[in-house]
Amino acid sequence: MNRQAGSEGDGEREVTRRDVLKTGLAASLGLGAASLTAATLTPAAAAPVYGGHATVLSYAFPEVWDPHMGGNLAVTAAVSPLYNQVVEFNPRNPSEVIGDLATNWEVMDDGLTYIFHLHEHVRWWDGRDLTAEDVAFSINRMIEPGKPRPRVGLLRPYVQSAEALDRHTVRVHLNYPSPAFLHFFAVDYMKVVPKHIVEAGVDINLWENIVGSGPFKMKGVRRGESVTLEKNPNYFKKGRPYLDRLTVITITDKGTAAAAIKAGKIQMTLPGPLGVDDVLKLEKDLKGQYTLYWQPVTNGQHFFPNVEREPWKDLRIIKALRLATDQHEIQQAFGAGKYLLGAPFPPDSWYGSATEELLKLPGYRLPKARDIEAAKALLKAAGYDPPAKLGKRVLTTPIASDLPDLAQLWAAQMRRNLGLEIEVKLVDGPTGVNAFTAGDFDLGIWGYGYNIPDPDDWVNAIYGPGTRNYPRWRNPEFLKMLDQQSREVDRDKRRHILRKMEELLLTVEDPYIPNRWLLWFYLVSDQVRTEAGPFMPPETVQTVLKQEHWWLEKS
Amino acid sequence: MRYIMHRLVLYIPIILLVTVLVFLLMRVIPGDPALLILAGTSGEGSFNKEDLVNLRRTLGTDRPLYVQYGTWVWGLLHGELGTSLFYRTPIKKEMGPRLPATLELACLAMLVSVVLAVPLGALSAVKQDSLLDYGARMFTFAGISIPIFVTGLVVVYLLVRLFNWFPPLGYATLWEEPWTNLQQVTFPTLTLAFFELNFTARVTRSAMLEVLREDYIRTARSKGLVERRVILLHALKNAALPIITVSAWSLARLLGGTIIIEKIFLVPGMGTLLLDAITARDYTLIQAIVLFYAVVVLTANLVVDVLYTWLDPRIRYA
């Protein structure tokens, strides 16, 4: 094991585990087990290789540079290596939260207060010290009311305020003890930005103005094409990063991207622009040179109506459409058999139904005829006999990925199974999202890639008061349980509540027609090595993006 | 001089028309730069209505169209291209580093296409209905029929498939790293040249066929001039007028071709900048780039007009 990284990681793990166990949150956070796993890791990697220039493929060029304004992976992929977080997910054990700027932390007041102790001698690129003032300022900036905070705003329900206790200690007050807080806090958007720069009125949303502290510094930007970073020689983690230079390149054309990978110009792909079929083919063609790593499901997609509009106020109608949706056909058409069934909660996760269970339920089971009859009966009961009485419906479909194809397939299913006419209205992504946000749609199709596997992310965003509840569904019973589970620190009790919530969605009412769960992938050169051996995919695409933990073996 | 001034004056209404067209076109097509900034091009960002209204006000896209147009044209008259809506950087700063790559590609492709196309077309005409003529005609016809993006993708595919080679990523200028630059521009240049040479070769062939039937060619031959002199001095020179005419048009086609070729070969030129600007509905940047292209094409036409007067003095007195 690399000495510097190992000693640093060991220190963080022990304190983290002890502290968490001490506060009784360990079970709910799942950190105890994660930490033990990490502690017993036996890195298989040889001595690290320093130097080299690696290229990482991203699906888009960042639209913004202020990490607190970032809303998608294109932004974090380029910005994350420039800054640090207080805590981060452990690259060697992706489910574990470890310190980044924090050396350790204490949880007090039954989980209502977190005190983070920071590394000393951390410097911004301009030579100023990174202190607790910067950290407190950044946390308060993340939750600043009235400001667009696409991802860091996830902290708003949890964090009340943050304050610097001394030069290297920060206290964070929570609104309620939450098992999800620390995980949200470890997502790569939650960057500490320089207080002195922001307060001086410098726009850190311009790349030229960035003053970071991270493992890499800005070398150059070619708009629309690439972001080139170089090693920060004064990085506070000794021995990191391993690479001298890192380029995050944007290639939107699949053919060009595949060609560049085949020619060995790219060492790692982040999700997109390549599809499942593309990477499976590349994996076959490049056997022995590249390895394909799959992430657990993190992105659920669904059709949804605006339940504030007729006829969708009657949720029996959407249930009928859900029953008539042929999930098996969707599975066969997309994802080369890698995607999972569309379900309210991630299938086979600790709080979601198992795939085998789902396959026995109405809407999922075969043969389909029974469910189609049930769907027609529901529509008849709702006053739509024949179903065509619903009239022509309009499905707003953002042009992204294979959504237009999926929308067409579903429209065909509805025509075939219920005789419904659904017009697929294609719009660009932002226009679609604007229509969904404003409630200016009849039916829509979209999805959400969560930041952390904790249900507080997915369930809150989609079914709760979160930003992705486009159907505008409000079920008091469900919302009560959502709040209960969020505050429940006992994992078993929490799971029990979540199972009841999914049962309600599966049997009583659900505003969505889930169509699939996607899983992302990383195609990585076999030259890439980490302290834990080969590359390890993080739990979600929004984590472990600082790229400080891997190097390139010389070929 | 008066002739040139006359041509220049004619270009003013054309430029004005271009500004009006590109300005209106961008406002007609769906999309909102404020929305794209907030939601991101992938639509993943979260925002509320107030954010959207505030940002539209900041960008100035909520103002009446005539005010936006007037502001833009007023800026142009003062030599200001404006600021990118999406990235809030001066447009000059965005375009400056991109210009050399595109000009290098377009000029090299133009050079290669002319160097190959004129002899090919001339030979094809001289050896009319021979095997060489048939071969050249098939080649040029195929070249015209294949869309440039297909040629580009095939070239990339073949390079990787046959040689396991892809041009180095990260564009280097000719004066910084000549070898890297050469590797990066060779294949995009050849692809663009292939796209263009077929058309020029066909024009050359038909112009030459016409000239070769002229009386003065027969006279030259009957005087006992060697065939090479007849072809090069008498025929080709007189066939040059249509070739030069199409070369200005070629430049416009090549500039159009660079848009897709730069994307395929990852050359960070004006073409990729324009595509990104369109994706982001970066109105001000799109306007500036399209205007730039229009000025380049008009300038090329002006050069051709001047060449006309040199090649055929009768034009000056017409």
PDB file of N, CA, C and O in Angstrom, chain A residues 8 12 56 73 75-91 98-102 119 186-192 213-217 229-232 235-237 240-243 245-246 248 268 270 535 538 541-550:
ATOM      1  N   GLU A   8      -2.967   8.039   5.946  1.00  0.00           N
ATOM      2  CA  GLU A   8      -4.022   9.043   6.025  1.00  0.00           C
ATOM      3  C   GLU A   8      -5.396   8.371   6.137  1.00  0.00           C
ATOM      4  O   GLU A   8      -6.187   8.677   6.999  1.00  0.00           O
ATOM      5  N   GLU A  12      -8.319   8.226   9.373  1.00  0.00           N
ATOM      6  CA  GLU A  12      -9.700   8.667   9.182  1.00  0.00           C
ATOM      7  C   GLU A  12     -10.674   7.553   9.518  1.00  0.00           C
ATOM      8  O   GLU A  12     -11.673   7.762  10.166  1.00  0.00           O
ATOM      9  N   VAL A  56      -9.925  11.385 -19.394  1.00  0.00           N
ATOM     10  CA  VAL A  56     -11.203  10.836 -18.958  1.00  0.00           C
ATOM     11  C   VAL A  56     -12.283  11.379 -19.892  1.00  0.00           C
ATOM     12  O   VAL A  56     -12.315  12.581 -20.168  1.00  0.00           O
ATOM     13  N   LEU A  73     -23.268  15.674 -14.058  1.00  0.00           N
ATOM     14  CA  LEU A  73     -21.957  15.028 -14.024  1.00  0.00           C
ATOM     15  C   LEU A  73     -20.924  15.764 -14.876  1.00  0.00           C
ATOM     16  O   LEU A  73     -19.736  15.766 -14.544  1.00  0.00           O
ATOM     17  N   VAL A  75     -20.401  18.800 -15.039  1.00  0.00           N
ATOM     18  CA  VAL A  75     -19.798  19.838 -14.199  1.00  0.00           C
ATOM     19  C   VAL A  75     -18.863  19.200 -13.163  1.00  0.00           C
ATOM     20  O   VAL A  75     -17.687  19.572 -13.061  1.00  0.00           O
ATOM     21  N   THR A  76     -19.355  18.237 -12.435  1.00  0.00           N
ATOM     22  CA  THR A  76     -18.510  17.642 -11.379  1.00  0.00           C
ATOM     23  C   THR A  76     -17.286  16.947 -11.951  1.00  0.00           C
ATOM     24  O   THR A  76     -16.227  16.968 -11.326  1.00  0.00           O
ATOM     25  N   ALA A  77     -17.440  16.346 -13.125  1.00  0.00           N
ATOM     26  CA  ALA A  77     -16.299  15.642 -13.712  1.00  0.00           C
ATOM     27  C   ALA A  77     -15.129  16.596 -13.912  1.00  0.00           C
ATOM     28  O   ALA A  77     -13.969  16.236 -13.714  1.00  0.00           O
ATOM     29  N   ALA A  78     -15.430  17.837 -14.298  1.00  0.00           N
ATOM     30  CA  ALA A  78     -14.361  18.810 -14.555  1.00  0.00           C
ATOM     31  C   ALA A  78     -13.978  19.593 -13.308  1.00  0.00           C
ATOM     32  O   ALA A  78     -12.811  19.942 -13.119  1.00  0.00           O
ATOM     33  N   VAL A  79     -14.945  19.860 -12.460  1.00  0.00           N
ATOM     34  CA  VAL A  79     -14.707  20.767 -11.330  1.00  0.00           C
ATOM     35  C   VAL A  79     -14.216  20.030 -10.076  1.00  0.00           C
ATOM     36  O   VAL A  79     -13.426  20.572  -9.303  1.00  0.00           O
ATOM     37  N   SER A  80     -14.668  18.812  -9.891  1.00  0.00           N
ATOM     38  CA  SER A  80     -14.339  18.113  -8.640  1.00  0.00           C
ATOM     39  C   SER A  80     -12.841  18.045  -8.341  1.00  0.00           C
ATOM     40  O   SER A  80     -12.430  18.267  -7.201  1.00  0.00           O
ATOM     41  N   PRO A  81     -11.981  17.773  -9.334  1.00  0.00           N
ATOM     42  CA  PRO A  81     -10.551  17.670  -8.998  1.00  0.00           C
ATOM     43  C   PRO A  81      -9.926  18.998  -8.569  1.00  0.00           C
ATOM     44  O   PRO A  81      -8.787  19.022  -8.116  1.00  0.00           O
ATOM     45  N   LEU A  82     -10.666  20.093  -8.701  1.00  0.00           N
ATOM     46  CA  LEU A  82     -10.106  21.407  -8.385  1.00  0.00           C
ATOM     47  C   LEU A  82     -10.329  21.812  -6.930  1.00  0.00           C
ATOM     48  O   LEU A  82      -9.671  22.715  -6.423  1.00  0.00           O
ATOM     49  N   TYR A  83     -11.283  21.180  -6.273  1.00  0.00           N
ATOM     50  CA  TYR A  83     -11.653  21.562  -4.909  1.00  0.00           C
ATOM     51  C   TYR A  83     -11.629  20.341  -3.982  1.00  0.00           C
ATOM     52  O   TYR A  83     -11.489  19.202  -4.431  1.00  0.00           O
ATOM     53  N   ASN A  84     -11.858  20.615  -2.724  1.00  0.00           N
ATOM     54  CA  ASN A  84     -12.020  19.539  -1.748  1.00  0.00           C
ATOM     55  C   ASN A  84     -13.383  19.636  -1.085  1.00  0.00           C
ATOM     56  O   ASN A  84     -14.028  20.675  -1.121  1.00  0.00           O
ATOM     57  N   GLN A  85     -13.773  18.517  -0.476  1.00  0.00           N
ATOM     58  CA  GLN A  85     -14.982  18.488   0.341  1.00  0.00           C
ATOM     59  C   GLN A  85     -14.552  18.315   1.791  1.00  0.00           C
ATOM     60  O   GLN A  85     -13.385  18.012   2.047  1.00  0.00           O
ATOM     61  N   VAL A  86     -15.497  18.413   2.703  1.00  0.00           N
ATOM     62  CA  VAL A  86     -15.171  18.134   4.097  1.00  0.00           C
ATOM     63  C   VAL A  86     -15.002  16.625   4.269  1.00  0.00           C
ATOM     64  O   VAL A  86     -14.036  16.148   4.862  1.00  0.00           O
ATOM     65  N   VAL A  87     -15.971  15.908   3.705  1.00  0.00           N
ATOM     66  CA  VAL A  87     -15.881  14.438   3.723  1.00  0.00           C
ATOM     67  C   VAL A  87     -16.097  13.939   2.297  1.00  0.00           C
ATOM     68  O   VAL A  87     -16.608  14.667   1.450  1.00  0.00           O
ATOM     69  N   GLU A  88     -15.713  12.717   2.078  1.00  0.00           N
ATOM     70  CA  GLU A  88     -15.869  12.140   0.734  1.00  0.00           C
ATOM     71  C   GLU A  88     -16.097  10.637   0.850  1.00  0.00           C
ATOM     72  O   GLU A  88     -15.888  10.051   1.912  1.00  0.00           O
ATOM     73  N   PHE A  89     -16.524  10.048  -0.255  1.00  0.00           N
ATOM     74  CA  PHE A  89     -16.639   8.588  -0.277  1.00  0.00           C
ATOM     75  C   PHE A  89     -15.249   8.005  -0.533  1.00  0.00           C
ATOM     76  O   PHE A  89     -14.478   8.534  -1.331  1.00  0.00           O
ATOM     77  N   ASN A  90     -14.979   6.938   0.163  1.00  0.00           N
ATOM     78  CA  ASN A  90     -13.665   6.320   0.104  1.00  0.00           C
ATOM     79  C   ASN A  90     -13.459   5.637  -1.258  1.00  0.00           C
ATOM     80  O   ASN A  90     -14.194   4.706  -1.591  1.00  0.00           O
ATOM     81  N   PRO A  91     -12.502   6.073  -2.034  1.00  0.00           N
ATOM     82  CA  PRO A  91     -12.293   5.427  -3.349  1.00  0.00           C
ATOM     83  C   PRO A  91     -11.927   3.958  -3.230  1.00  0.00           C
ATOM     84  O   PRO A  91     -12.120   3.190  -4.168  1.00  0.00           O
ATOM     85  N   ILE A  98     -15.318   8.977   4.356  1.00  0.00           N
ATOM     86  CA  ILE A  98     -14.083   9.289   5.082  1.00  0.00           C
ATOM     87  C   ILE A  98     -13.835  10.796   5.009  1.00  0.00           C
ATOM     88  O   ILE A  98     -14.508  11.503   4.267  1.00  0.00           O
ATOM     89  N   GLY A  99     -12.876  11.244   5.746  1.00  0.00           N
ATOM     90  CA  GLY A  99     -12.573  12.665   5.719  1.00  0.00           C
ATOM     91  C   GLY A  99     -11.810  13.043   4.460  1.00  0.00           C
ATOM     92  O   GLY A  99     -11.017  12.262   3.944  1.00  0.00           O
ATOM     93  N   ASP A 100     -12.075  14.257   3.997  1.00  0.00           N
ATOM     94  CA  ASP A 100     -11.266  14.810   2.907  1.00  0.00           C
ATOM     95  C   ASP A 100     -10.501  15.985   3.519  1.00  0.00           C
ATOM     96  O   ASP A 100      -9.329  15.841   3.882  1.00  0.00           O
ATOM     97  N   LEU A 101     -11.167  17.111   3.735  1.00  0.00           N
ATOM     98  CA  LEU A 101     -10.533  18.177   4.505  1.00  0.00           C
ATOM     99  C   LEU A 101     -10.582  17.841   5.997  1.00  0.00           C
ATOM    100  O   LEU A 101      -9.766  18.321   6.773  1.00  0.00           O
ATOM    101  N   ALA A 102     -11.564  17.031   6.378  1.00  0.00           N
ATOM    102  CA  ALA A 102     -11.700  16.679   7.798  1.00  0.00           C
ATOM    103  C   ALA A 102     -10.741  15.547   8.155  1.00  0.00           C
ATOM    104  O   ALA A 102     -10.610  14.579   7.402  1.00  0.00           O
ATOM    105  N   HIS A 119      -7.903  19.316   8.511  1.00  0.00           N
ATOM    106  CA  HIS A 119      -6.455  19.249   8.302  1.00  0.00           C
ATOM    107  C   HIS A 119      -5.863  20.647   8.427  1.00  0.00           C
ATOM    108  O   HIS A 119      -6.467  21.627   7.960  1.00  0.00           O
ATOM    109  N   ALA A 186     -20.943  14.021   1.501  1.00  0.00           N
ATOM    110  CA  ALA A 186     -19.752  13.443   0.861  1.00  0.00           C
ATOM    111  C   ALA A 186     -19.840  13.420  -0.666  1.00  0.00           C
ATOM    112  O   ALA A 186     -18.905  13.012  -1.346  1.00  0.00           O
ATOM    113  N   VAL A 187     -20.957  13.887  -1.201  1.00  0.00           N
ATOM    114  CA  VAL A 187     -21.124  13.919  -2.660  1.00  0.00           C
ATOM    115  C   VAL A 187     -20.190  14.979  -3.244  1.00  0.00           C
ATOM    116  O   VAL A 187     -19.893  15.986  -2.605  1.00  0.00           O
ATOM    117  N   ASP A 188     -19.745  14.781  -4.450  1.00  0.00           N
ATOM    118  CA  ASP A 188     -18.697  15.628  -5.016  1.00  0.00           C
ATOM    119  C   ASP A 188     -19.095  17.072  -5.330  1.00  0.00           C
ATOM    120  O   ASP A 188     -18.250  17.861  -5.713  1.00  0.00           O
ATOM    121  N   TYR A 189     -20.375  17.393  -5.206  1.00  0.00           N
ATOM    122  CA  TYR A 189     -20.774  18.794  -5.416  1.00  0.00           C
ATOM    123  C   TYR A 189     -20.489  19.653  -4.186  1.00  0.00           C
ATOM    124  O   TYR A 189     -20.412  20.867  -4.283  1.00  0.00           O
ATOM    125  N   MET A 190     -20.359  19.005  -3.037  1.00  0.00           N
ATOM    126  CA  MET A 190     -20.325  19.732  -1.757  1.00  0.00           C
ATOM    127  C   MET A 190     -18.926  20.305  -1.498  1.00  0.00           C
ATOM    128  O   MET A 190     -18.265  19.995  -0.500  1.00  0.00           O
ATOM    129  N   LYS A 191     -18.499  21.154  -2.404  1.00  0.00           N
ATOM    130  CA  LYS A 191     -17.120  21.634  -2.354  1.00  0.00           C
ATOM    131  C   LYS A 191     -16.962  22.849  -1.455  1.00  0.00           C
ATOM    132  O   LYS A 191     -17.863  23.680  -1.336  1.00  0.00           O
ATOM    133  N   VAL A 192     -15.785  22.925  -0.885  1.00  0.00           N
ATOM    134  CA  VAL A 192     -15.436  24.102  -0.085  1.00  0.00           C
ATOM    135  C   VAL A 192     -14.803  25.119  -1.026  1.00  0.00           C
ATOM    136  O   VAL A 192     -13.825  24.817  -1.714  1.00  0.00           O
ATOM    137  N   SER A 213      -8.359  24.184  -4.054  1.00  0.00           N
ATOM    138  CA  SER A 213      -7.401  23.603  -3.120  1.00  0.00           C
ATOM    139  C   SER A 213      -7.115  22.158  -3.497  1.00  0.00           C
ATOM    140  O   SER A 213      -6.333  21.490  -2.859  1.00  0.00           O
ATOM    141  N   GLY A 214      -7.784  21.699  -4.543  1.00  0.00           N
ATOM    142  CA  GLY A 214      -7.827  20.268  -4.851  1.00  0.00           C
ATOM    143  C   GLY A 214      -6.540  19.694  -5.407  1.00  0.00           C
ATOM    144  O   GLY A 214      -5.534  20.390  -5.545  1.00  0.00           O
ATOM    145  N   PRO A 215      -6.574  18.425  -5.750  1.00  0.00           N
ATOM    146  CA  PRO A 215      -5.368  17.739  -6.211  1.00  0.00           C
ATOM    147  C   PRO A 215      -4.855  18.236  -7.567  1.00  0.00           C
ATOM    148  O   PRO A 215      -3.689  18.055  -7.886  1.00  0.00           O
ATOM    149  N   PHE A 216      -5.736  18.858  -8.331  1.00  0.00           N
ATOM    150  CA  PHE A 216      -5.313  19.360  -9.637  1.00  0.00           C
ATOM    151  C   PHE A 216      -5.632  20.840  -9.779  1.00  0.00           C
ATOM    152  O   PHE A 216      -6.578  21.334  -9.164  1.00  0.00           O
ATOM    153  N   LYS A 217      -4.817  21.514 -10.569  1.00  0.00           N
ATOM    154  CA  LYS A 217      -5.041  22.925 -10.860  1.00  0.00           C
ATOM    155  C   LYS A 217      -5.428  23.076 -12.328  1.00  0.00           C
ATOM    156  O   LYS A 217      -5.103  22.222 -13.148  1.00  0.00           O
ATOM    157  N   LEU A 229      -6.073  19.656 -16.670  1.00  0.00           N
ATOM    158  CA  LEU A 229      -5.673  19.979 -15.307  1.00  0.00           C
ATOM    159  C   LEU A 229      -4.256  19.481 -15.081  1.00  0.00           C
ATOM    160  O   LEU A 229      -3.828  18.497 -15.688  1.00  0.00           O
ATOM    161  N   GLU A 230      -3.546  20.172 -14.209  1.00  0.00           N
ATOM    162  CA  GLU A 230      -2.203  19.694 -13.876  1.00  0.00           C
ATOM    163  C   GLU A 230      -2.096  19.509 -12.360  1.00  0.00           C
ATOM    164  O   GLU A 230      -2.804  20.156 -11.587  1.00  0.00           O
ATOM    165  N   LYS A 231      -1.198  18.667 -11.991  1.00  0.00           N
ATOM    166  CA  LYS A 231      -1.010  18.300 -10.588  1.00  0.00           C
ATOM    167  C   LYS A 231      -0.775  19.551  -9.732  1.00  0.00           C
ATOM    168  O   LYS A 231      -0.012  20.442 -10.118  1.00  0.00           O
ATOM    169  N   ASN A 232      -1.435  19.598  -8.595  1.00  0.00           N
ATOM    170  CA  ASN A 232      -1.209  20.686  -7.639  1.00  0.00           C
ATOM    171  C   ASN A 232       0.010  20.310  -6.792  1.00  0.00           C
ATOM    172  O   ASN A 232      -0.076  19.411  -5.953  1.00  0.00           O
ATOM    173  N   TYR A 235      -0.411  20.244  -2.907  1.00  0.00           N
ATOM    174  CA  TYR A 235      -1.595  19.571  -2.371  1.00  0.00           C
ATOM    175  C   TYR A 235      -1.312  19.049  -0.973  1.00  0.00           C
ATOM    176  O   TYR A 235      -0.233  18.516  -0.708  1.00  0.00           O
ATOM    177  N   PHE A 236      -2.296  19.186  -0.094  1.00  0.00           N
ATOM    178  CA  PHE A 236      -2.038  18.868   1.310  1.00  0.00           C
ATOM    179  C   PHE A 236      -1.932  17.372   1.594  1.00  0.00           C
ATOM    180  O   PHE A 236      -1.404  16.980   2.630  1.00  0.00           O
ATOM    181  N   LYS A 237      -2.407  16.554   0.681  1.00  0.00           N
ATOM    182  CA  LYS A 237      -2.260  15.112   0.901  1.00  0.00           C
ATOM    183  C   LYS A 237      -0.950  14.682   0.258  1.00  0.00           C
ATOM    184  O   LYS A 237      -0.855  14.653  -0.987  1.00  0.00           O
ATOM    185  N   ARG A 240      -0.134  12.625  -3.267  1.00  0.00           N
ATOM    186  CA  ARG A 240      -1.260  12.649  -4.197  1.00  0.00           C
ATOM    187  C   ARG A 240      -1.306  13.984  -4.913  1.00  0.00           C
ATOM    188  O   ARG A 240      -0.877  14.984  -4.354  1.00  0.00           O
ATOM    189  N   PRO A 241      -1.840  14.062  -6.054  1.00  0.00           N
ATOM    190  CA  PRO A 241      -2.323  12.960  -6.875  1.00  0.00           C
ATOM    191  C   PRO A 241      -1.148  12.251  -7.551  1.00  0.00           C
ATOM    192  O   PRO A 241      -0.019  12.731  -7.494  1.00  0.00           O
ATOM    193  N   TYR A 242      -1.450  11.160  -8.185  1.00  0.00           N
ATOM    194  CA  TYR A 242      -0.391  10.396  -8.834  1.00  0.00           C
ATOM    195  C   TYR A 242      -0.098  10.910 -10.243  1.00  0.00           C
ATOM    196  O   TYR A 242       1.018  10.886 -10.699  1.00  0.00           O
ATOM    197  N   LEU A 243      -1.150  11.346 -10.903  1.00  0.00           N
ATOM    198  CA  LEU A 243      -0.991  11.799 -12.294  1.00  0.00           C
ATOM    199  C   LEU A 243      -0.413  13.208 -12.334  1.00  0.00           C
ATOM    200  O   LEU A 243      -0.705  14.031 -11.473  1.00  0.00           O
ATOM    201  N   ARG A 245      -0.891  15.071 -15.077  1.00  0.00           N
ATOM    202  CA  ARG A 245      -1.866  15.836 -15.860  1.00  0.00           C
ATOM    203  C   ARG A 245      -3.115  14.988 -16.101  1.00  0.00           C
ATOM    204  O   ARG A 245      -3.022  13.771 -16.277  1.00  0.00           O
ATOM    205  N   LEU A 246      -4.234  15.672 -16.104  1.00  0.00           N
ATOM    206  CA  LEU A 246      -5.508  14.994 -16.313  1.00  0.00           C
ATOM    207  C   LEU A 246      -6.330  15.827 -17.290  1.00  0.00           C
ATOM    208  O   LEU A 246      -6.477  17.038 -17.102  1.00  0.00           O
ATOM    209  N   VAL A 248     -10.081  16.107 -19.009  1.00  0.00           N
ATOM    210  CA  VAL A 248     -11.467  15.651 -19.078  1.00  0.00           C
ATOM    211  C   VAL A 248     -11.969  16.099 -20.449  1.00  0.00           C
ATOM    212  O   VAL A 248     -12.112  17.294 -20.702  1.00  0.00           O
ATOM    213  N   MET A 268     -10.319   6.356 -19.277  1.00  0.00           N
ATOM    214  CA  MET A 268     -11.492   6.068 -18.452  1.00  0.00           C
ATOM    215  C   MET A 268     -12.701   6.784 -19.036  1.00  0.00           C
ATOM    216  O   MET A 268     -12.600   7.934 -19.454  1.00  0.00           O
ATOM    217  N   LEU A 270     -16.529   8.131 -18.241  1.00  0.00           N
ATOM    218  CA  LEU A 270     -17.609   8.349 -17.288  1.00  0.00           C
ATOM    219  C   LEU A 270     -18.890   8.038 -18.058  1.00  0.00           C
ATOM    220  O   LEU A 270     -18.855   7.920 -19.277  1.00  0.00           O
ATOM    221  N   PHE A 535      -9.330  -0.632 -10.680  1.00  0.00           N
ATOM    222  CA  PHE A 535     -10.327   0.423 -10.487  1.00  0.00           C
ATOM    223  C   PHE A 535     -11.553  -0.113  -9.766  1.00  0.00           C
ATOM    224  O   PHE A 535     -11.967  -1.253  -9.975  1.00  0.00           O
ATOM    225  N   PRO A 538     -17.418   3.780  -8.145  1.00  0.00           N
ATOM    226  CA  PRO A 538     -18.100   4.340  -6.980  1.00  0.00           C
ATOM    227  C   PRO A 538     -19.569   3.927  -6.950  1.00  0.00           C
ATOM    228  O   PRO A 538     -20.083   3.394  -7.940  1.00  0.00           O
ATOM    229  N   VAL A 541     -22.617   7.969  -9.735  1.00  0.00           N
ATOM    230  CA  VAL A 541     -21.750   8.720 -10.652  1.00  0.00           C
ATOM    231  C   VAL A 541     -21.356  10.076 -10.091  1.00  0.00           C
ATOM    232  O   VAL A 541     -20.459  10.726 -10.621  1.00  0.00           O
ATOM    233  N   GLN A 542     -22.020  10.509  -9.052  1.00  0.00           N
ATOM    234  CA  GLN A 542     -21.750  11.842  -8.508  1.00  0.00           C
ATOM    235  C   GLN A 542     -20.705  11.806  -7.395  1.00  0.00           C
ATOM    236  O   GLN A 542     -20.570  12.766  -6.644  1.00  0.00           O
ATOM    237  N   THR A 543     -19.997  10.716  -7.270  1.00  0.00           N
ATOM    238  CA  THR A 543     -19.027  10.598  -6.178  1.00  0.00           C
ATOM    239  C   THR A 543     -17.675  10.124  -6.705  1.00  0.00           C
ATOM    240  O   THR A 543     -17.579   9.590  -7.818  1.00  0.00           O
ATOM    241  N   VAL A 544     -16.658  10.333  -5.879  1.00  0.00           N
ATOM    242  CA  VAL A 544     -15.284   9.894  -6.168  1.00  0.00           C
ATOM    243  C   VAL A 544     -14.815  10.386  -7.548  1.00  0.00           C
ATOM    244  O   VAL A 544     -14.420   9.613  -8.420  1.00  0.00           O
ATOM    245  N   LEU A 545     -14.875  11.675  -7.721  1.00  0.00           N
ATOM    246  CA  LEU A 545     -14.497  12.251  -9.021  1.00  0.00           C
ATOM    247  C   LEU A 545     -13.261  13.141  -8.934  1.00  0.00           C
ATOM    248  O   LEU A 545     -12.914  13.806  -9.898  1.00  0.00           O
ATOM    249  N   LYS A 546     -12.587  13.141  -7.800  1.00  0.00           N
ATOM    250  CA  LYS A 546     -11.393  14.001  -7.694  1.00  0.00           C
ATOM    251  C   LYS A 546     -10.209  13.418  -8.461  1.00  0.00           C
ATOM    252  O   LYS A 546      -9.250  14.105  -8.750  1.00  0.00           O
ATOM    253  N   GLN A 547     -10.275  12.153  -8.773  1.00  0.00           N
ATOM    254  CA  GLN A 547      -9.271  11.444  -9.587  1.00  0.00           C
ATOM    255  C   GLN A 547      -7.868  11.538  -8.992  1.00  0.00           C
ATOM    256  O   GLN A 547      -6.886  11.549  -9.731  1.00  0.00           O
ATOM    257  N   GLU A 548      -7.807  11.610  -7.670  1.00  0.00           N
ATOM    258  CA  GLU A 548      -6.493  11.731  -7.043  1.00  0.00           C
ATOM    259  C   GLU A 548      -5.952  10.375  -6.600  1.00  0.00           C
ATOM    260  O   GLU A 548      -4.827  10.278  -6.147  1.00  0.00           O
ATOM    261  N   HIS A 549      -6.793   9.354  -6.731  1.00  0.00           N
ATOM    262  CA  HIS A 549      -6.465   8.072  -6.105  1.00  0.00           C
ATOM    263  C   HIS A 549      -5.966   7.024  -7.081  1.00  0.00           C
ATOM    264  O   HIS A 549      -5.761   5.895  -6.702  1.00  0.00           O
ATOM    265  N   TRP A 550      -5.789   7.361  -8.334  1.00  0.00           N
ATOM    266  CA  TRP A 550      -5.353   6.329  -9.279  1.00  0.00           C
ATOM    267  C   TRP A 550      -4.193   6.805 -10.131  1.00  0.00           C
ATOM    268  O   TRP A 550      -3.946   7.990 -10.258  1.00  0.00           O
TER     269      TRP A 550
END
